[in-house]
Coordinates of C-alpha atoms in Angstrom, one line a residue:
M1 CA -31.3 -98.7 14.2
L2 CA -27.3 -99.3 13.6
G3 CA -26.5 -96.5 11.2
K4 CA -29.0 -94.2 8.9
E5 CA -27.4 -96.0 5.8
L6 CA -28.6 -99.4 6.9
T7 CA -31.4 -100.5 9.5
K8 CA -31.0 -104.0 11.6
E9 CA -34.7 -105.2 9.9
E10 CA -33.5 -104.2 6.1
I11 CA -30.4 -106.8 7.2
E12 CA -32.6 -109.5 7.8
Q13 CA -34.5 -109.3 5.1
L14 CA -31.6 -109.4 3.3
M15 CA -30.5 -112.8 4.6
S16 CA -33.4 -114.5 4.6
R17 CA -33.1 -114.9 0.6
F18 CA -29.9 -117.5 1.1
F19 CA -29.8 -118.6 4.9
T20 CA -32.7 -119.2 7.9
Y21 CA -31.0 -117.2 10.3
V22 CA -30.9 -117.0 14.4
L23 CA -29.6 -113.1 16.0
S24 CA -26.9 -115.1 18.4
Y25 CA -25.4 -111.2 19.2
E26 CA -26.0 -107.7 19.2
D27 CA -24.9 -104.4 20.7
E28 CA -25.3 -100.3 19.4
R29 CA -22.7 -101.0 16.2
V30 CA -22.6 -105.4 15.9
L31 CA -24.9 -107.3 14.9
E32 CA -24.0 -111.8 14.7
Y33 CA -26.1 -114.4 13.5
I34 CA -25.8 -118.0 13.5
V35 CA -27.1 -119.2 9.6
E36 CA -27.6 -122.2 7.8
P37 CA -28.1 -122.3 4.1
H38 CA -31.0 -122.3 1.8
Q39 CA -31.2 -125.7 0.1
A40 CA -29.4 -125.4 -3.3
V41 CA -27.5 -122.0 -1.7
N42 CA -24.3 -121.7 -2.8
L43 CA -23.0 -120.2 0.1
D44 CA -19.6 -118.1 -1.5
E45 CA -21.9 -116.5 -3.8
A46 CA -24.7 -115.6 -0.8
F47 CA -22.1 -114.4 0.9
S48 CA -21.2 -111.9 -2.3
S49 CA -23.9 -110.6 -3.1
I50 CA -24.9 -109.9 0.8
Y51 CA -21.1 -108.7 1.2
D52 CA -21.7 -106.0 -1.6
E53 CA -24.7 -104.9 -0.4
V54 CA -24.1 -104.2 2.8
V55 CA -20.5 -102.8 2.0
S56 CA -21.7 -99.8 -0.1
K57 CA -23.8 -99.4 2.8
G58 CA -21.3 -98.9 5.3
F59 CA -21.0 -101.7 6.7
N60 CA -18.5 -105.0 7.0
T61 CA -19.0 -108.1 7.5
V62 CA -17.7 -112.0 7.6
L63 CA -17.9 -114.8 7.6
I64 CA -17.1 -117.8 10.0
K65 CA -17.1 -121.2 11.0
H66 CA -17.3 -121.8 14.8
D67 CA -18.2 -124.7 16.5
N68 CA -19.4 -126.3 13.5
M69 CA -21.4 -123.3 13.5
L70 CA -21.7 -120.6 10.7
L71 CA -21.6 -117.4 11.8
L72 CA -22.7 -114.3 9.7
R73 CA -21.1 -111.1 11.3
F74 CA -21.7 -106.7 10.6
A75 CA -20.5 -104.5 11.5
K76 CA -20.9 -100.6 11.3
R77 CA -17.8 -98.7 9.7
Q78 CA -16.9 -95.9 12.0
V79 CA -14.0 -94.5 10.0
N80 CA -15.4 -91.6 7.3
M81 CA -14.5 -93.1 4.0
K82 CA -15.6 -89.5 1.9
S83 CA -12.7 -89.2 -0.3
K84 CA -10.1 -86.3 1.2
L85 CA -10.0 -84.4 -2.6
Q86 CA -8.5 -81.4 -1.5
L87 CA -5.3 -83.6 0.5
T88 CA -4.6 -85.8 -2.7
L89 CA -4.6 -82.7 -5.4
I90 CA -2.0 -81.4 -2.5
L91 CA 0.2 -84.3 -2.1
F92 CA 0.2 -85.0 -6.1
I93 CA 1.0 -81.8 -6.7
A94 CA 3.8 -81.9 -4.0
T95 CA 5.1 -85.0 -5.4
I96 CA 5.3 -83.9 -8.9
A97 CA 7.1 -80.9 -7.4
S98 CA 9.5 -83.0 -5.6
V99 CA 9.8 -85.2 -8.6
A100 CA 10.6 -82.7 -10.8
I101 CA 13.5 -81.0 -8.7
T102 CA 14.8 -84.3 -8.1
G103 CA 15.6 -84.8 -11.8
Y104 CA 16.1 -81.5 -11.9
Y105 CA 19.2 -82.5 -9.9
T106 CA 19.9 -85.5 -11.6
I107 CA 19.4 -84.4 -15.0
L108 CA 22.5 -81.8 -13.6
S109 CA 24.1 -84.3 -12.4
Y110 CA 24.3 -86.3 -15.2
N111 CA 25.6 -83.9 -17.9
E112 CA 28.1 -82.9 -15.3
S113 CA 29.5 -87.2 -15.6
V114 CA 28.9 -86.8 -19.3
S115 CA 30.6 -83.4 -19.9
L116 CA 34.1 -84.9 -18.0
L117 CA 33.6 -87.7 -20.0
N118 CA 34.0 -85.9 -23.3
L119 CA 37.4 -83.7 -22.0
K120 CA 39.0 -86.4 -20.0
L121 CA 38.2 -88.8 -22.8
G122 CA 37.9 -86.4 -26.2
L123 CA 34.1 -88.3 -26.9
N124 CA 30.6 -86.5 -27.9
I125 CA 28.1 -87.7 -26.1
E126 CA 25.2 -85.6 -25.9
L127 CA 24.1 -84.1 -22.8
F128 CA 20.3 -83.6 -22.1
D129 CA 18.4 -80.3 -21.8
P130 CA 17.6 -79.6 -18.0
I131 CA 14.0 -78.5 -18.7
V132 CA 13.1 -81.7 -21.6
G133 CA 15.4 -84.1 -19.5
T134 CA 13.3 -83.3 -15.8
I135 CA 9.9 -83.3 -17.6
L136 CA 11.1 -86.8 -18.9
F137 CA 11.8 -87.7 -15.6
V138 CA 9.0 -86.8 -13.6
G139 CA 6.6 -89.1 -16.3
V140 CA 9.3 -91.8 -16.2
V141 CA 8.6 -91.7 -12.3
L142 CA 5.5 -91.3 -12.2
T143 CA 3.7 -93.0 -15.2
P144 CA 5.0 -96.9 -13.3
L145 CA 4.3 -95.8 -9.5
M146 CA 0.8 -94.2 -10.5
A147 CA -0.5 -97.1 -12.7
H148 CA 0.7 -99.4 -10.3
E149 CA -1.7 -97.6 -7.5
L150 CA -4.5 -96.9 -9.6
S151 CA -4.2 -100.6 -11.0
H152 CA -5.5 -101.2 -7.0
Y153 CA -7.7 -98.6 -6.8
V154 CA -9.5 -99.6 -10.1
T155 CA -9.4 -103.1 -9.2
N156 CA -10.3 -102.7 -5.4
L157 CA -13.4 -100.2 -7.0
R158 CA -14.6 -103.3 -9.5
L159 CA -14.4 -105.8 -6.4
K160 CA -16.5 -103.0 -4.1
V161 CA -13.6 -102.9 -1.6
P162 CA -13.6 -99.9 0.7
T163 CA -10.9 -98.3 -0.3
T164 CA -9.2 -94.8 0.2
T165 CA -8.1 -92.6 -3.2
P166 CA -4.5 -93.0 -3.4
L167 CA -2.5 -90.3 -1.6
P168 CA 0.9 -89.9 -3.4
I169 CA 4.0 -89.7 -0.6
P170 CA 6.6 -86.3 -2.0
A171 CA 10.2 -87.0 -0.6
P172 CA 12.6 -84.7 -2.3
F173 CA 16.0 -85.0 -1.4
I174 CA 15.2 -88.3 0.1
S175 CA 14.6 -90.8 -2.2
P176 CA 16.7 -91.1 -5.5
L177 CA 13.3 -90.7 -7.6
G178 CA 11.7 -87.6 -5.1
T179 CA 8.7 -89.9 -3.8
F180 CA 7.8 -92.6 -2.0
G181 CA 5.4 -94.0 -4.1
A182 CA 1.5 -93.4 -3.1
V183 CA -0.6 -94.8 -0.4
I184 CA -4.3 -96.7 -0.5
Q185 CA -6.0 -97.3 2.6
I186 CA -8.5 -100.8 2.6
R187 CA -11.5 -100.0 5.0
H188 CA -12.6 -104.2 4.6
L189 CA -11.5 -107.3 3.9
P190 CA -11.7 -109.0 -0.2
K191 CA -15.2 -110.7 0.1
N192 CA -13.0 -114.0 -0.9
L193 CA -9.2 -115.1 -1.8
K194 CA -9.4 -114.4 -5.1
D195 CA -10.6 -111.1 -5.2
L196 CA -7.4 -111.1 -2.6
A197 CA -5.2 -112.0 -4.9
L198 CA -6.4 -109.8 -7.9
M199 CA -6.8 -107.3 -5.2
G200 CA -2.5 -107.9 -4.7
I201 CA -1.7 -108.4 -8.2
S202 CA -3.0 -105.7 -9.7
G203 CA -0.7 -102.6 -8.9
P204 CA 2.6 -105.0 -9.4
L205 CA 1.4 -106.1 -12.4
A206 CA 0.6 -102.3 -14.0
G207 CA 4.0 -101.1 -12.2
V208 CA 5.9 -103.8 -13.5
T209 CA 4.4 -103.4 -17.6
F210 CA 5.4 -99.9 -17.2
S211 CA 8.9 -99.9 -15.4
I212 CA 9.9 -101.7 -18.2
I213 CA 8.8 -100.0 -20.8
A214 CA 10.3 -97.1 -19.3
Y215 CA 13.6 -99.0 -19.1
L216 CA 13.0 -100.0 -22.7
V217 CA 12.9 -97.3 -23.4
G218 CA 15.3 -95.4 -21.5
Y219 CA 17.9 -97.7 -22.6
V220 CA 17.9 -97.3 -25.9
T221 CA 18.6 -93.5 -26.0
S222 CA 21.2 -94.1 -23.7
P223 CA 24.5 -93.8 -24.7
T224 CA 26.5 -96.5 -25.9
L225 CA 30.9 -97.5 -25.6
P226 CA 33.3 -99.5 -26.8
L227 CA 34.6 -101.7 -23.9
N228 CA 37.6 -100.7 -24.1
V229 CA 36.6 -97.0 -23.6
V230 CA 34.5 -97.9 -20.9
S231 CA 37.8 -100.1 -19.2
Q232 CA 39.6 -96.3 -19.1
A233 CA 36.4 -94.5 -18.2
I234 CA 36.4 -97.3 -14.8
E235 CA 40.1 -96.8 -14.0
S236 CA 40.1 -92.8 -14.6
N237 CA 37.2 -92.9 -12.6
L238 CA 35.6 -91.0 -14.6
I239 CA 31.8 -93.4 -14.2
S240 CA 30.7 -96.0 -12.0
T241 CA 28.8 -99.6 -12.4
I242 CA 26.4 -101.0 -11.8
N243 CA 26.5 -104.4 -9.2
I244 CA 22.8 -105.7 -9.4
A245 CA 20.1 -105.7 -11.8
P246 CA 16.7 -106.9 -12.5
L247 CA 17.0 -110.0 -14.2
S248 CA 14.5 -107.7 -17.1
A249 CA 16.6 -105.2 -17.0
L250 CA 20.1 -107.7 -17.9
A251 CA 17.6 -109.4 -20.8
I252 CA 17.5 -106.0 -22.6
D253 CA 21.0 -105.6 -21.9
A254 CA 21.9 -109.2 -24.1
L255 CA 19.5 -108.9 -26.8
L256 CA 20.6 -105.0 -27.4
T257 CA 23.8 -104.4 -26.9
K258 CA 26.9 -106.5 -28.3
P259 CA 29.4 -107.9 -25.7
T260 CA 32.1 -105.5 -27.3
E261 CA 29.9 -102.7 -26.1
V262 CA 28.4 -100.9 -23.2
V263 CA 25.2 -98.7 -22.1
I264 CA 26.1 -96.1 -20.3
L265 CA 22.0 -95.5 -18.6
N266 CA 20.7 -92.5 -18.6
P267 CA 18.5 -90.9 -15.7
I268 CA 15.6 -91.8 -17.6
A269 CA 16.9 -96.0 -17.5
L270 CA 17.9 -95.3 -14.3
S271 CA 14.8 -93.7 -12.8
A272 CA 13.0 -97.0 -14.4
Y273 CA 15.7 -99.4 -13.2
L274 CA 15.2 -98.0 -9.3
I275 CA 11.2 -98.6 -9.7
L276 CA 11.9 -102.1 -10.9
I277 CA 14.1 -103.4 -7.4
V278 CA 11.0 -101.4 -5.4
H279 CA 8.9 -103.8 -6.9
F280 CA 10.7 -106.9 -6.6
A281 CA 10.9 -105.4 -2.7
N282 CA 7.1 -104.7 -3.0
L283 CA 6.6 -108.9 -4.0
L284 CA 8.1 -110.0 -1.4
P285 CA 5.8 -112.5 0.2
I286 CA 5.5 -110.2 3.5
G287 CA 2.8 -109.3 5.9
Q288 CA 0.7 -107.3 4.4
L289 CA 3.3 -106.3 0.9
D290 CA 1.8 -106.9 -2.3
G291 CA 3.7 -110.2 -2.0
G292 CA 2.0 -110.9 1.1
H293 CA -1.8 -110.7 -0.3
V294 CA -1.2 -112.9 -3.2
F295 CA 0.9 -115.2 -1.0
R296 CA -2.3 -115.1 1.8
A297 CA -4.5 -116.0 -1.2
L298 CA -2.4 -119.0 -3.1
T299 CA -1.8 -120.5 1.5
S300 CA -3.8 -120.3 4.8
V301 CA -3.0 -118.3 7.4
K302 CA -0.3 -120.2 9.2
T303 CA 2.0 -120.7 5.7
H304 CA 1.4 -117.3 5.2
S305 CA 2.9 -116.2 8.6
T306 CA 5.8 -118.2 8.6
T307 CA 6.3 -117.5 5.0
S308 CA 6.7 -113.8 6.1
L309 CA 8.9 -114.3 8.6
I310 CA 11.4 -116.8 7.4
V311 CA 11.8 -114.2 3.7
A312 CA 12.1 -111.2 6.3
L313 CA 14.6 -112.7 8.0
A314 CA 16.5 -114.1 5.3
G315 CA 16.8 -110.9 3.5
I316 CA 18.4 -109.6 6.7
T317 CA 21.0 -112.5 6.7
V318 CA 21.8 -112.0 2.6
S319 CA 22.0 -108.2 3.5
L320 CA 24.5 -108.7 6.0
A321 CA 25.9 -110.9 3.8
I322 CA 26.1 -108.8 0.4
R323 CA 27.0 -105.6 0.3
E324 CA 25.3 -104.8 -2.9
L325 CA 22.0 -105.9 -0.9
A326 CA 21.9 -104.3 1.9
W327 CA 18.5 -102.8 1.6
L328 CA 16.9 -105.7 1.2
G329 CA 17.3 -106.3 5.1
V330 CA 15.8 -102.7 5.6
F331 CA 13.1 -102.6 3.5
S332 CA 12.5 -106.7 5.4
V333 CA 12.6 -104.9 9.3
I334 CA 10.3 -102.2 8.0
A335 CA 7.6 -104.9 6.4
L336 CA 7.5 -106.8 9.0
L337 CA 7.5 -103.8 11.6
I338 CA 4.3 -102.4 9.5
S339 CA 2.4 -105.0 8.7
G340 CA 3.1 -106.4 12.5
R341 CA 3.2 -110.3 13.5
G342 CA -0.4 -110.2 13.6
P343 CA -2.3 -113.2 11.0
H344 CA -4.0 -112.3 8.1
F345 CA -6.5 -113.3 7.7
G346 CA -7.7 -112.9 4.0
A347 CA -10.4 -112.3 3.1
A348 CA -14.0 -111.5 5.1
N349 CA -15.3 -115.1 3.7
T350 CA -13.2 -117.4 5.9
L351 CA -14.2 -120.1 4.1
S352 CA -14.0 -119.4 0.5
V353 CA -10.8 -120.9 -1.5
L354 CA -9.1 -120.5 -4.7
N355 CA -10.3 -122.8 -7.5
S356 CA -7.2 -125.2 -9.3
R357 CA -7.5 -122.7 -11.8
D358 CA -7.2 -119.5 -10.3
K359 CA -4.5 -120.6 -8.3
R360 CA -2.8 -121.7 -11.2
F361 CA -2.9 -118.9 -13.0
I362 CA -2.3 -116.5 -10.2
T363 CA 1.3 -118.5 -9.4
L364 CA 2.2 -118.3 -12.7
L365 CA 1.5 -114.6 -12.5
Y366 CA 3.1 -114.0 -8.9
L367 CA 6.2 -116.6 -10.0
L368 CA 6.1 -114.4 -13.6
L369 CA 6.5 -110.7 -11.7
L370 CA 8.3 -111.6 -9.1
T371 CA 11.3 -113.3 -12.0
A372 CA 11.7 -109.9 -13.8
T373 CA 12.2 -107.8 -11.2
F374 CA 14.4 -110.5 -9.3
P375 CA 17.6 -108.9 -8.7
V376 CA 20.5 -110.4 -9.8
V377 CA 24.4 -109.3 -8.4
I378 CA 26.9 -108.5 -10.9
I379 CA 29.7 -110.0 -10.2

């Protein structure tokens, strides 16, 4: 017996529905079989059925081709998959507190700047109520970030990929948002490349959508001033300009604001703006980032590895040339260090491929998200 959940005999009984097999290796944790599909058996569907059954019972499984032989390998997971609900709850409460503290001081700083503008230029811009502003800040920060992680989590559950619950990361005073988001640990590869693509794209799709909505709400509630007044405020060092903006933010500005007016972004809009920038970085096709998962699903192990290195080096180079993109170089280095230089094998079924229809759809969605979050340097 390899574990309480599943026995060798049960694994072989399951395999026999789809394959003839010969045991090629066995130890206390691993079983490996040379397999041959029965006539008229769809290999992808057969592996998917086996994956769903054994992964839910504490085993990982992969299908590989070696020396023109199909190998089906099973390994008992050693990691305890019990949900650390208490830790998750503690971190979630700590993250709410961290974001609230950050939001409170951000609101106070904004009110101080606005009060100075009102005093020096005779304006009448409304101040934020600190409590209401803090609550709004917490909502705007956590909604896109939690939507991102929960979308990953729900997608993984639906695809039967063994996954931990999201663990929020509080970051008071370090991050301008009061958090570094959350992390999810994937305990095994998804069954095929389509599932890998869905796993990678689901979080950014939810996060970017909610971020754009939050930015739009913050934008329309931000004060609007005539261009000449803003020029005077800049010359007096009362406000500063934003020299980089996501394309979606620029599109909203172009659609909603007259050329003779300038919007002074309030903390709600600014926090959503930052989250859009974070999403762009996460969408880069580097290593184990969400963008890396999507790109691996669309390409090969070799293409993914080469592109990861090229994109990371390009990010570092651009950051050295353009001061406003210094963060991109730092993030590229961190992404490479975290992901390592090991290959991204993609899926448990190493023979799986995306069909043309799925590949076109995922590519279009990926490019759309990259375009929406793409940071444009404003000269």
